[in-house]
Coordinates of C-alpha atoms in Angstrom, one line a residue:
M1 CA -78.0 -162.5 -79.2
L2 CA -75.4 -162.3 -76.8
Q3 CA -74.4 -158.7 -75.6
Q4 CA -71.2 -157.7 -74.0
P5 CA -71.4 -156.2 -70.6
D6 CA -70.8 -152.4 -70.2
I7 CA -67.3 -151.8 -69.0
E8 CA -67.1 -148.9 -66.4
P9 CA -64.1 -146.5 -66.9
Q10 CA -61.3 -147.4 -64.5
G11 CA -59.3 -144.9 -62.3
P12 CA -60.4 -141.6 -60.9
T13 CA -59.6 -139.3 -63.8
A14 CA -61.7 -141.4 -66.4
P15 CA -65.1 -139.7 -65.9
A16 CA -63.4 -136.2 -66.1
R17 CA -61.7 -137.0 -69.4
S18 CA -65.1 -138.5 -70.7
G19 CA -66.8 -135.3 -69.5
L20 CA -64.3 -133.1 -71.1
L21 CA -64.4 -134.7 -74.5
I22 CA -68.1 -134.8 -74.6
H23 CA -68.0 -131.1 -73.8
A24 CA -65.5 -130.5 -76.5
R25 CA -67.7 -132.3 -79.2
E26 CA -70.6 -130.5 -78.2
L27 CA -68.9 -127.2 -78.4
F28 CA -67.8 -127.8 -82.1
R29 CA -71.0 -129.4 -83.3
L30 CA -72.5 -127.2 -85.9
R31 CA -75.5 -126.0 -83.9
V32 CA -76.6 -122.6 -83.9
D33 CA -77.0 -122.2 -80.2
K34 CA -73.3 -123.2 -79.9
S35 CA -71.9 -120.4 -82.0
T36 CA -71.4 -117.8 -79.2
A37 CA -69.5 -120.2 -77.1
R38 CA -67.2 -121.0 -80.0
V39 CA -66.6 -117.4 -80.9
R40 CA -65.7 -116.8 -77.1
F41 CA -63.4 -119.5 -77.0
A42 CA -61.6 -118.6 -80.2
S43 CA -61.1 -115.0 -79.0
L44 CA -59.7 -116.2 -75.8
C45 CA -57.2 -118.3 -77.7
F46 CA -56.0 -115.4 -79.9
V47 CA -55.8 -113.0 -77.0
G48 CA -53.7 -115.4 -75.0
L49 CA -51.5 -116.1 -78.1
F50 CA -50.9 -112.5 -79.0
S51 CA -50.4 -111.7 -75.3
L52 CA -47.6 -114.3 -75.2
I53 CA -46.1 -113.0 -78.2
G54 CA -46.2 -109.3 -77.0
G55 CA -44.9 -110.1 -73.8
R56 CA -41.9 -112.0 -75.6
L57 CA -41.2 -109.0 -77.7
V58 CA -41.2 -106.6 -74.7
Y59 CA -38.9 -108.8 -72.9
L60 CA -36.4 -108.9 -75.9
A61 CA -36.6 -105.3 -75.9
V62 CA -35.7 -104.8 -72.4
T63 CA -33.2 -107.6 -71.9
S64 CA -31.7 -108.6 -75.2
D65 CA -27.9 -108.8 -75.5
N66 CA -28.1 -106.5 -78.5
T67 CA -30.0 -103.8 -76.6
S68 CA -27.7 -104.2 -73.6
A69 CA -24.6 -103.8 -75.7
V70 CA -25.9 -100.6 -77.5
R71 CA -26.7 -99.2 -74.0
R72 CA -23.3 -99.9 -72.7
A73 CA -21.6 -98.5 -75.8
A74 CA -23.7 -95.4 -75.7
S75 CA -22.9 -94.9 -72.1
S76 CA -19.2 -95.0 -72.9
E77 CA -19.4 -93.1 -76.0
I78 CA -21.8 -90.0 -75.3
S79 CA -20.1 -87.0 -74.2
A80 CA -20.3 -86.1 -70.6
A81 CA -21.6 -82.7 -69.2
R82 CA -19.0 -80.1 -68.1
P83 CA -19.6 -77.2 -65.8
D84 CA -20.0 -73.7 -66.9
I85 CA -17.2 -71.5 -66.9
V86 CA -17.8 -67.9 -66.0
D87 CA -15.9 -64.7 -65.6
R88 CA -15.3 -63.0 -62.2
N89 CA -18.6 -61.2 -62.6
G90 CA -20.8 -64.2 -63.6
E91 CA -20.7 -63.7 -67.4
V92 CA -20.7 -67.1 -69.0
L93 CA -17.6 -68.0 -70.9
A94 CA -18.2 -71.6 -71.7
T95 CA -21.3 -73.6 -71.4
D96 CA -23.0 -76.9 -72.8
V97 CA -25.6 -77.4 -75.3
K98 CA -27.8 -80.5 -76.1
M99 CA -26.9 -81.9 -79.6
V100 CA -28.2 -85.1 -81.3
S101 CA -25.9 -87.7 -83.0
V102 CA -26.7 -90.4 -85.3
F103 CA -25.6 -94.1 -84.4
A104 CA -26.0 -97.5 -86.0
E105 CA -26.1 -101.1 -84.9
P106 CA -24.3 -102.9 -87.9
R107 CA -25.5 -106.3 -86.8
N108 CA -29.1 -105.2 -87.2
I109 CA -28.7 -103.6 -90.5
I110 CA -29.9 -105.8 -93.3
D111 CA -28.8 -104.1 -96.5
K112 CA -25.6 -102.2 -95.6
D113 CA -25.1 -100.7 -99.0
E114 CA -28.9 -99.3 -99.3
A115 CA -28.1 -97.8 -95.7
V116 CA -24.8 -96.1 -96.9
E117 CA -26.5 -94.8 -100.1
L118 CA -29.4 -93.4 -98.1
L119 CA -27.4 -91.8 -95.2
T120 CA -24.8 -90.2 -97.7
A121 CA -27.8 -88.7 -99.5
V122 CA -28.9 -86.8 -96.4
L123 CA -25.6 -86.2 -94.9
P124 CA -23.4 -85.5 -97.9
D125 CA -20.3 -84.7 -95.7
L126 CA -20.2 -88.3 -94.7
D127 CA -17.3 -90.5 -96.3
A128 CA -19.2 -93.4 -98.1
T129 CA -16.1 -95.7 -97.9
D130 CA -15.5 -95.1 -94.3
L131 CA -19.3 -95.6 -93.3
R132 CA -19.5 -98.8 -95.4
N133 CA -16.4 -100.1 -93.3
K134 CA -18.2 -99.0 -90.1
L135 CA -21.4 -100.9 -90.9
G136 CA -19.6 -103.8 -92.2
T137 CA -18.2 -104.7 -88.6
K138 CA -19.9 -107.1 -86.3
K139 CA -19.9 -104.4 -83.7
G140 CA -23.3 -103.5 -81.8
F141 CA -22.6 -99.8 -81.8
V142 CA -20.9 -97.1 -84.2
W143 CA -21.4 -93.5 -84.6
V144 CA -22.6 -92.6 -88.0
K145 CA -22.5 -88.6 -87.3
R146 CA -21.9 -86.5 -84.4
E147 CA -23.8 -83.4 -83.6
I148 CA -26.5 -83.1 -86.4
T149 CA -28.7 -80.4 -87.0
P150 CA -32.8 -80.7 -86.4
R151 CA -33.3 -80.8 -89.9
Q152 CA -30.8 -83.5 -90.5
Q153 CA -32.2 -85.5 -87.7
A154 CA -35.7 -85.3 -89.4
E155 CA -34.3 -86.3 -92.8
V156 CA -32.4 -89.4 -91.3
H157 CA -35.7 -90.4 -89.4
R158 CA -37.7 -90.5 -92.5
L159 CA -35.4 -92.8 -93.9
G160 CA -36.6 -95.4 -91.5
I161 CA -33.6 -97.4 -91.5
P162 CA -33.6 -100.5 -89.1
G163 CA -30.6 -100.2 -86.9
V164 CA -30.1 -96.6 -87.1
G165 CA -31.0 -94.2 -84.2
F166 CA -30.2 -91.0 -82.3
L167 CA -28.7 -90.2 -79.2
P168 CA -28.6 -86.8 -77.3
E169 CA -25.2 -85.5 -76.5
N170 CA -23.4 -82.5 -74.9
K171 CA -21.6 -80.1 -77.0
R172 CA -19.3 -77.3 -75.6
V173 CA -19.7 -73.9 -76.9
Y174 CA -18.0 -70.6 -76.2
P175 CA -20.5 -67.6 -76.8
N176 CA -17.7 -65.1 -76.7
A177 CA -15.8 -66.8 -79.5
V178 CA -12.1 -65.7 -79.4
A179 CA -12.4 -64.0 -76.1
A180 CA -10.2 -65.5 -73.5
A181 CA -9.5 -68.4 -76.0
H182 CA -5.9 -69.1 -74.6
V183 CA -7.1 -69.4 -70.9
L184 CA -10.3 -71.4 -71.7
G185 CA -8.7 -73.8 -74.1
F186 CA -11.2 -76.1 -75.5
A187 CA -13.0 -79.5 -75.4
N188 CA -13.4 -82.0 -78.3
V189 CA -16.2 -83.7 -79.7
D190 CA -16.4 -86.1 -76.6
N191 CA -16.5 -83.0 -74.3
V192 CA -13.2 -83.9 -73.0
G193 CA -11.1 -81.1 -72.1
I194 CA -7.9 -80.8 -74.2
A195 CA -6.2 -77.5 -73.3
G196 CA -6.5 -74.5 -71.0
I197 CA -9.0 -74.3 -68.1
E198 CA -10.8 -77.0 -69.7
K199 CA -8.2 -79.5 -69.3
Y200 CA -7.6 -78.3 -65.8
I201 CA -11.3 -79.2 -65.0
D202 CA -10.8 -82.6 -66.1
S203 CA -7.7 -83.0 -63.9
Q204 CA -9.8 -82.0 -60.9
G205 CA -11.8 -85.3 -61.2
L206 CA -14.5 -84.6 -63.6
Q207 CA -13.4 -87.4 -66.1
D208 CA -12.9 -89.8 -63.1
L209 CA -16.5 -89.3 -62.4
N210 CA -17.7 -89.9 -65.8
G211 CA -15.5 -92.9 -66.0
A212 CA -17.0 -94.3 -62.9
G213 CA -20.5 -94.3 -64.5
F214 CA -22.0 -91.2 -62.7
A215 CA -24.5 -89.9 -65.0
I216 CA -24.0 -86.1 -64.1
S217 CA -25.5 -82.9 -66.0
A218 CA -24.3 -79.6 -66.0
A219 CA -27.1 -78.4 -63.6
D220 CA -25.5 -80.8 -61.0
L221 CA -22.0 -79.0 -61.4
K222 CA -21.0 -75.7 -59.8
P223 CA -19.7 -73.3 -62.4
V224 CA -16.0 -72.7 -62.3
Q225 CA -15.4 -69.0 -61.8
L226 CA -12.2 -67.4 -63.2
S227 CA -10.3 -64.3 -62.2
L228 CA -10.7 -62.9 -65.7
D229 CA -12.9 -59.9 -66.2
L230 CA -14.6 -60.4 -69.8
R231 CA -14.8 -56.4 -70.2
V232 CA -11.2 -56.0 -69.6
Q233 CA -10.4 -59.1 -71.8
H234 CA -12.2 -57.4 -74.8
A235 CA -10.7 -54.0 -74.2
L236 CA -7.1 -55.5 -74.0
R237 CA -7.5 -57.6 -77.0
D238 CA -8.9 -54.8 -79.2
E239 CA -5.8 -52.5 -78.2
L240 CA -3.6 -55.1 -78.8
Q241 CA -5.1 -55.9 -82.3
K242 CA -4.7 -52.2 -83.1
G243 CA -1.2 -52.0 -82.0
M244 CA -0.2 -55.1 -83.9
A245 CA -1.6 -53.7 -87.1
K246 CA -0.1 -50.3 -86.5
F247 CA 3.3 -51.6 -85.9
K248 CA 3.2 -54.3 -88.3
A249 CA 4.2 -56.9 -85.6
K250 CA 4.5 -60.5 -86.1
A251 CA 2.5 -61.3 -82.9
T252 CA 1.4 -59.4 -79.7
A253 CA 0.5 -60.4 -76.2
G254 CA -0.7 -58.9 -73.0
A255 CA -1.8 -59.6 -69.5
V256 CA -3.1 -57.7 -66.5
L257 CA -2.2 -58.9 -63.0
D258 CA -3.8 -57.8 -59.5
V259 CA -0.6 -57.5 -57.5
N260 CA -2.6 -58.3 -54.3
T261 CA -4.4 -61.3 -55.1
G262 CA -2.3 -62.7 -58.0
E263 CA -5.4 -62.8 -60.0
I264 CA -4.9 -62.7 -63.9
I265 CA -7.4 -60.1 -64.9
A266 CA -7.1 -60.3 -68.4
L267 CA -4.5 -62.4 -70.9
V268 CA -4.6 -62.1 -74.7
S269 CA -2.1 -63.4 -77.2
L270 CA -2.5 -62.6 -80.9
P271 CA -2.9 -64.2 -83.3
D272 CA -5.6 -66.2 -81.4
F273 CA -8.3 -68.7 -82.3
D274 CA -12.0 -69.5 -81.9
P275 CA -12.5 -72.4 -79.4
N276 CA -15.6 -73.2 -81.2
N277 CA -13.5 -74.2 -84.1
P278 CA -10.4 -75.6 -82.3
V279 CA -8.5 -76.9 -85.3
D280 CA -7.1 -73.6 -85.7
A281 CA -5.3 -73.9 -82.3
L282 CA -3.0 -76.3 -83.7
Q283 CA -1.1 -73.6 -85.9
D284 CA 2.4 -72.7 -84.7
D285 CA 1.8 -69.0 -84.6
K286 CA -1.4 -69.3 -82.3
I287 CA 0.5 -70.2 -79.0
N288 CA -0.2 -68.6 -75.7
R289 CA 2.9 -66.3 -75.6
I290 CA 2.3 -65.2 -72.1
N291 CA 2.5 -68.9 -70.5
V292 CA 4.0 -70.9 -73.4
G293 CA 6.5 -68.6 -74.9
V294 CA 9.9 -68.2 -73.3
F295 CA 11.7 -65.0 -74.3
E296 CA 14.6 -62.7 -73.3
M297 CA 12.8 -60.0 -71.4
G298 CA 15.4 -57.2 -72.2
S299 CA 15.5 -54.0 -70.0
T300 CA 12.5 -55.2 -68.0
F301 CA 14.8 -57.4 -66.0
K302 CA 16.7 -54.6 -64.8
A303 CA 14.0 -53.9 -62.3
L304 CA 14.9 -57.4 -60.8
T305 CA 18.6 -56.4 -60.8
V306 CA 18.1 -53.0 -59.1
A307 CA 15.7 -54.6 -56.6
M308 CA 18.4 -57.4 -55.9
A309 CA 21.2 -54.6 -55.3
L310 CA 19.1 -52.6 -52.9
D311 CA 17.6 -55.6 -51.0
S312 CA 21.1 -57.0 -50.5
G313 CA 22.3 -53.9 -48.3
K314 CA 25.3 -53.6 -50.1
Y315 CA 23.8 -50.9 -52.3
N316 CA 21.3 -48.3 -51.6
I317 CA 19.3 -45.7 -53.6
N318 CA 22.2 -43.1 -53.3
S319 CA 24.9 -45.6 -54.5
S320 CA 26.8 -44.6 -57.6
F321 CA 28.0 -46.7 -60.6
D322 CA 30.6 -45.6 -63.2
A323 CA 29.2 -45.7 -66.7
R324 CA 31.9 -43.4 -68.3
S325 CA 33.0 -46.0 -70.5
G326 CA 32.1 -49.4 -71.5
L327 CA 32.5 -52.5 -69.4
R328 CA 35.1 -55.0 -70.6
Y329 CA 35.0 -58.5 -69.9
G330 CA 37.7 -60.4 -71.8
K331 CA 37.0 -60.0 -75.5
F332 CA 33.4 -58.5 -74.8
T333 CA 32.5 -55.0 -74.1
I334 CA 29.3 -54.1 -72.6
G335 CA 28.0 -50.5 -73.7
D336 CA 24.8 -48.4 -73.0
Y337 CA 22.1 -48.0 -76.0
H338 CA 21.8 -44.1 -74.9
A339 CA 25.3 -43.7 -73.1
T340 CA 25.8 -40.9 -70.6
H341 CA 29.5 -41.2 -70.1
R342 CA 29.2 -40.3 -66.4
V343 CA 28.8 -41.7 -62.9
L344 CA 25.1 -42.6 -62.3
T345 CA 23.3 -43.0 -59.2
T346 CA 20.8 -46.0 -58.7
P347 CA 17.6 -44.1 -59.9
E348 CA 19.5 -42.9 -62.9
V349 CA 20.8 -46.4 -63.8
F350 CA 17.2 -47.4 -64.1
V351 CA 15.9 -44.3 -65.8
H352 CA 18.8 -44.3 -68.4
S353 CA 18.4 -48.1 -68.7
S354 CA 22.1 -48.4 -68.3
N355 CA 23.5 -51.9 -69.1
I356 CA 26.9 -50.9 -67.6
G357 CA 25.4 -49.9 -64.4
T358 CA 23.0 -52.9 -63.9
A359 CA 26.1 -55.3 -64.9
R360 CA 28.0 -53.5 -62.3
M361 CA 25.4 -54.2 -59.8
A362 CA 25.0 -58.0 -60.4
L363 CA 28.9 -58.4 -60.5
G364 CA 29.0 -56.8 -56.9
I365 CA 26.4 -59.3 -55.8
G366 CA 28.2 -62.2 -57.5
V367 CA 27.0 -65.1 -59.5
E368 CA 25.8 -67.3 -56.8
G369 CA 24.0 -64.3 -55.1
H370 CA 22.4 -63.4 -58.5
K371 CA 21.3 -67.0 -59.2
A372 CA 19.8 -67.4 -55.5
F373 CA 17.8 -64.0 -56.0
L374 CA 16.3 -65.0 -59.3
R375 CA 15.5 -68.4 -58.0
K376 CA 13.8 -66.8 -55.0
M377 CA 11.8 -64.6 -57.5
G378 CA 10.6 -67.7 -59.4
Q379 CA 12.6 -67.0 -62.6
L380 CA 14.7 -70.2 -62.7
A381 CA 11.9 -72.9 -62.5
R382 CA 8.7 -73.7 -64.5
L383 CA 5.9 -71.4 -63.3
E384 CA 2.9 -73.9 -62.7
T385 CA -0.7 -72.3 -62.9
E386 CA -4.1 -73.9 -63.4
L387 CA -3.2 -73.9 -67.2
P388 CA -1.5 -77.1 -68.1
E389 CA 0.5 -75.1 -70.7
N390 CA 3.4 -73.6 -68.9
A391 CA 6.9 -73.2 -70.3
A392 CA 10.4 -74.0 -68.7
P393 CA 12.9 -71.1 -68.7
I394 CA 15.8 -71.5 -70.7
I395 CA 18.9 -71.2 -68.3
P396 CA 22.6 -71.0 -69.4
P397 CA 24.3 -74.5 -68.8
R398 CA 27.4 -72.8 -67.5
W399 CA 26.6 -69.7 -65.6
G400 CA 29.7 -67.6 -65.0
E401 CA 30.4 -63.7 -64.6
L402 CA 29.7 -62.9 -68.0
N403 CA 26.3 -64.5 -67.8
T404 CA 25.4 -62.6 -64.7
M405 CA 26.5 -59.4 -66.4
T406 CA 24.3 -60.0 -69.4
I407 CA 21.3 -61.5 -67.5
A408 CA 21.3 -58.4 -65.3
F409 CA 20.0 -56.3 -68.2
G410 CA 17.8 -59.0 -69.7
H411 CA 19.9 -61.0 -72.1
G412 CA 21.0 -64.7 -71.9
L413 CA 17.9 -65.9 -69.6
A414 CA 14.7 -66.6 -71.4
V415 CA 11.5 -66.8 -69.1
A416 CA 7.9 -66.9 -69.8
P417 CA 6.4 -63.4 -69.6
L418 CA 4.0 -64.4 -67.0
Q419 CA 7.0 -65.3 -64.8
A420 CA 8.4 -61.7 -65.2
L421 CA 5.0 -60.3 -64.5
M422 CA 4.7 -62.3 -61.2
A423 CA 8.2 -61.1 -60.0
V424 CA 7.3 -57.4 -60.9
G425 CA 4.1 -57.7 -59.1
A426 CA 6.3 -58.8 -55.9
L427 CA 8.6 -55.9 -56.3
V428 CA 5.7 -53.3 -56.0
N429 CA 3.2 -54.8 -53.6
G430 CA 5.3 -54.8 -50.5
G431 CA 7.6 -57.5 -51.5
M432 CA 5.2 -60.6 -51.4
L433 CA 5.7 -63.2 -54.2
I434 CA 2.2 -64.3 -55.0
K435 CA 1.8 -67.2 -57.5
P436 CA -0.5 -66.2 -60.4
T437 CA -3.9 -67.7 -60.5
F438 CA -6.9 -68.0 -63.3
L439 CA -9.4 -68.6 -60.7
K440 CA -11.1 -65.8 -58.4
R441 CA -9.7 -65.4 -55.0
T442 CA -9.3 -62.8 -52.1
A443 CA -6.2 -61.1 -51.1
E444 CA -6.4 -63.0 -47.7
E445 CA -6.4 -66.3 -49.6
A446 CA -3.4 -65.1 -51.7
R447 CA -1.4 -64.4 -48.6
Q448 CA -1.6 -67.6 -47.2
T449 CA 0.8 -69.1 -49.7
A450 CA 2.7 -65.9 -50.5
L451 CA 6.5 -65.6 -49.7
Q452 CA 8.2 -62.5 -48.5
V453 CA 11.0 -62.0 -51.1
I454 CA 12.3 -58.4 -50.5
K455 CA 11.9 -55.9 -47.7
P456 CA 9.1 -53.4 -47.9
E457 CA 11.7 -50.7 -48.0
T458 CA 13.2 -52.1 -51.2
S459 CA 9.6 -52.2 -52.6
E460 CA 8.8 -48.7 -52.1
A461 CA 12.2 -47.9 -53.9
M462 CA 11.2 -49.9 -56.7
R463 CA 7.7 -48.3 -57.1
Y464 CA 9.8 -44.9 -57.0
V465 CA 12.0 -45.6 -59.8
L466 CA 9.2 -47.1 -61.9
R467 CA 7.3 -43.8 -61.4
L468 CA 10.4 -41.8 -61.9
N469 CA 11.1 -43.5 -65.3
A470 CA 7.5 -42.6 -66.3
S471 CA 7.6 -38.9 -65.2
V472 CA 11.0 -37.4 -66.0
P473 CA 11.9 -36.5 -69.6
Q474 CA 14.8 -38.9 -70.0
G475 CA 12.6 -41.8 -68.6
S476 CA 11.6 -44.5 -71.2
A477 CA 8.1 -45.1 -69.9
S478 CA 6.6 -41.6 -70.6
S479 CA 4.7 -43.0 -73.6
A480 CA 2.5 -45.0 -71.2
A481 CA 2.2 -42.2 -68.5
I482 CA -1.5 -41.5 -68.9
A483 CA -2.4 -38.4 -67.1
G484 CA -4.4 -39.1 -64.0
F485 CA -3.3 -42.5 -63.4
F486 CA 0.1 -42.0 -61.7
V487 CA 1.7 -44.6 -63.9
G488 CA 5.3 -46.3 -63.4
G489 CA 6.9 -48.4 -65.9
K490 CA 9.8 -49.9 -67.5
T491 CA 10.5 -50.7 -71.2
G492 CA 12.5 -53.7 -72.4
T493 CA 14.0 -54.3 -75.9
A494 CA 15.9 -57.5 -76.9
E495 CA 17.2 -58.8 -80.1
K496 CA 15.7 -61.8 -81.2
V497 CA 18.0 -65.0 -81.4
I498 CA 17.7 -66.3 -85.1
N499 CA 19.8 -69.5 -85.8
G500 CA 21.8 -69.1 -82.6
R501 CA 22.8 -65.4 -83.3
Y502 CA 21.1 -62.1 -82.3
S503 CA 19.6 -60.4 -85.1
K504 CA 20.1 -56.6 -85.6
N505 CA 16.7 -55.9 -87.1
K506 CA 14.5 -58.1 -85.3
N507 CA 13.3 -57.1 -81.9
F508 CA 11.2 -58.5 -79.1
T509 CA 9.8 -55.5 -77.1
T510 CA 8.2 -55.5 -73.7
F511 CA 6.5 -52.9 -71.4
T512 CA 5.7 -53.3 -67.9
A513 CA 3.5 -50.7 -66.1
V514 CA 2.3 -50.2 -62.6
V515 CA -1.0 -48.5 -61.7
P516 CA -1.1 -46.4 -59.6
A517 CA 2.7 -46.4 -58.6
D518 CA 2.1 -45.0 -55.1
K519 CA -0.3 -47.8 -54.0
P520 CA -0.2 -50.3 -56.9
K521 CA -3.2 -52.4 -57.6
Y522 CA -2.4 -53.7 -61.1
V523 CA 0.6 -54.6 -63.2
F524 CA 0.1 -54.3 -67.1
L525 CA 2.1 -56.1 -69.7
T526 CA 2.5 -55.8 -73.2
I527 CA 5.0 -57.7 -75.6
M528 CA 5.5 -57.3 -79.4
D529 CA 7.2 -59.8 -81.5
E530 CA 9.1 -57.9 -84.6
P531 CA 7.4 -54.7 -84.4
Q532 CA 8.6 -52.4 -87.3
A533 CA 9.6 -48.8 -87.8
V534 CA 6.6 -46.9 -89.0
E535 CA 5.6 -43.3 -89.8
G536 CA 6.0 -41.3 -86.7
T537 CA 8.8 -43.6 -84.7
Y538 CA 11.6 -42.0 -86.7
G539 CA 13.0 -45.4 -87.8
F540 CA 12.9 -46.8 -84.3
S541 CA 11.5 -50.2 -83.4
T542 CA 12.3 -50.2 -79.7
A543 CA 9.7 -50.7 -77.0
G544 CA 9.2 -47.0 -76.0
W545 CA 7.8 -46.4 -79.6
N546 CA 5.5 -49.5 -79.7
A547 CA 4.8 -51.4 -76.6
G548 CA 4.8 -48.4 -74.4
P549 CA 2.0 -46.3 -76.2
V550 CA 0.0 -49.6 -76.5
T551 CA 0.1 -50.1 -73.0
G552 CA -0.9 -46.5 -72.3
N553 CA -3.9 -46.9 -74.5
V554 CA -4.7 -50.1 -72.6
I555 CA -4.4 -48.4 -69.1
E556 CA -6.5 -45.3 -70.2
R557 CA -9.2 -47.7 -71.4
V558 CA -9.4 -50.4 -68.7
A559 CA -8.4 -48.5 -65.5
P560 CA -11.9 -47.0 -64.9
L561 CA -13.4 -50.8 -65.5
L562 CA -11.0 -51.8 -62.6
G563 CA -12.2 -49.1 -60.4
I564 CA -9.4 -46.8 -60.7
P565 CA -10.6 -43.3 -61.3
P566 CA -8.3 -40.7 -62.6
R567 CA -6.9 -38.4 -60.1
F568 CA -6.3 -35.0 -61.2
E569 CA -3.8 -34.2 -58.3
A570 CA -0.9 -36.1 -57.6
P571 CA -0.5 -37.6 -54.2
A572 CA 1.1 -35.4 -51.5
H573 CA 3.8 -37.8 -50.3
P574 CA 3.9 -40.8 -52.2
F575 CA 7.2 -42.2 -51.4
P576 CA 8.3 -40.7 -47.9
L577 CA 11.3 -42.9 -47.3
M578 CA 12.9 -41.7 -50.7
S579 CA 12.1 -38.2 -49.9
R580 CA 13.9 -38.7 -46.4
L581 CA 16.7 -40.3 -48.1
G582 CA 17.0 -37.7 -50.7
A583 CA 17.0 -40.0 -53.5
W584 CA 17.8 -38.6 -56.9
G585 CA 14.9 -37.1 -58.4
S586 CA 12.8 -36.8 -55.2
K587 CA 13.4 -33.2 -54.9
P588 CA 11.3 -30.7 -57.2

């Protein structure tokens, strides 16, 4: 029988393939002695397969387009950290706390209706329609609810909805609630400053850093230290609130200014709001009346007129002015509220608050000279501070002699009260106009940008007449002359303009006080909007009956906090130049 010859495998790989096939047949042949090897081989196959799947899942989790989109969206949506705001003594006025917010990835939510039903069940204040519209988009990231409680977070977590997660955020809180609300302003839900110092901080580059992608925390940011003293702030607000209730005023406001540094030590405007609930700040009656309101300041403006007259050299402390009868100009006649019907010296014009006397002073200087002086004193342009909210003054479009006469005693020019406060500070601190600030600084730093606007001799004369107005019986500032603090001051009452006309029964009253008058450290300002005549005011609603005593209460309460202890003996020679000149009232 013929046999075919054996054919040898051709090529170098043939023996290897033959051996591999033989080894595989042997491995899977059902023999007991091969079972261990089979188990090991199967195990290796499963381990390899699952390692491949697991690695792929990790890769997708780290690098997938969806996750990257979520990360990019989250980085732009999460509220940025803000620096703490502290008062001059380091007390915290505003800070960040960590909160958690719920987000969703609409593209990864399978049953959107079920998700809406479940989420609104545990977060009942959600709008179901709005949430359904959000989840119905193709976006990779949407907010579900910002700033939830830990309990709400646990409830949402238990729902186990794929595509719904949590992100940590910063929430701005104000631990002292209404204290300094108009200065601090507030931040929105994205931790962006909307008003006040909060907005100022953003303008200094904070939002630029966040927009550039710098992940900063509050710990990386230096606290912003304000000039405010929280203790004085609380006391001022309390006294203003009492005064507002007592005199049934529509609104009230006050401020304390350091005349040597320009620092605002306290600022209150009532009614105010809680920056933790900033929606209240949008109400019209809750504006910052010290910065944003513009008002005719009434007779407090007479201090500027007297200073202008004395500093011009045309008049001196012993000059006299005819106030025997009304001052006529065309069809208008200017009269005095408390007419003396006699010739008055410069101090008497101030003490008797003579409209006639101050109008004659201004006419003597002239329209252009009057405008130039007020411009130099910062009364004819918007006063800019760290607060973004600053109002421009209302200036007569055509300023003639009659305007100069009425503006001399505080009618016809409306300014922000902080502007007037700044000017009075310059009148008493030696003649240096220092721009107010809400940030802590030293007197040396303040003087670097200060302007000498009146002579030191004029400043002494102004301190003298302010003190005289609080110390003589006929002076209108006696209601704020708290014993031991050597107070000087000036009242101001202006009729409010209603529908283009001055109202006879609606007043805007002001009181400016200097403490201590011989070496001033602080100027106090109180304003009251539409105070009423009440029991004990004998039918009057002028400043001496309301703004004056309220300011006195403030001085008595906060002067010790400001390091001004009461003096039980008057200074020996507080105004030496006035004594040498024999000014009216300087001799016992």
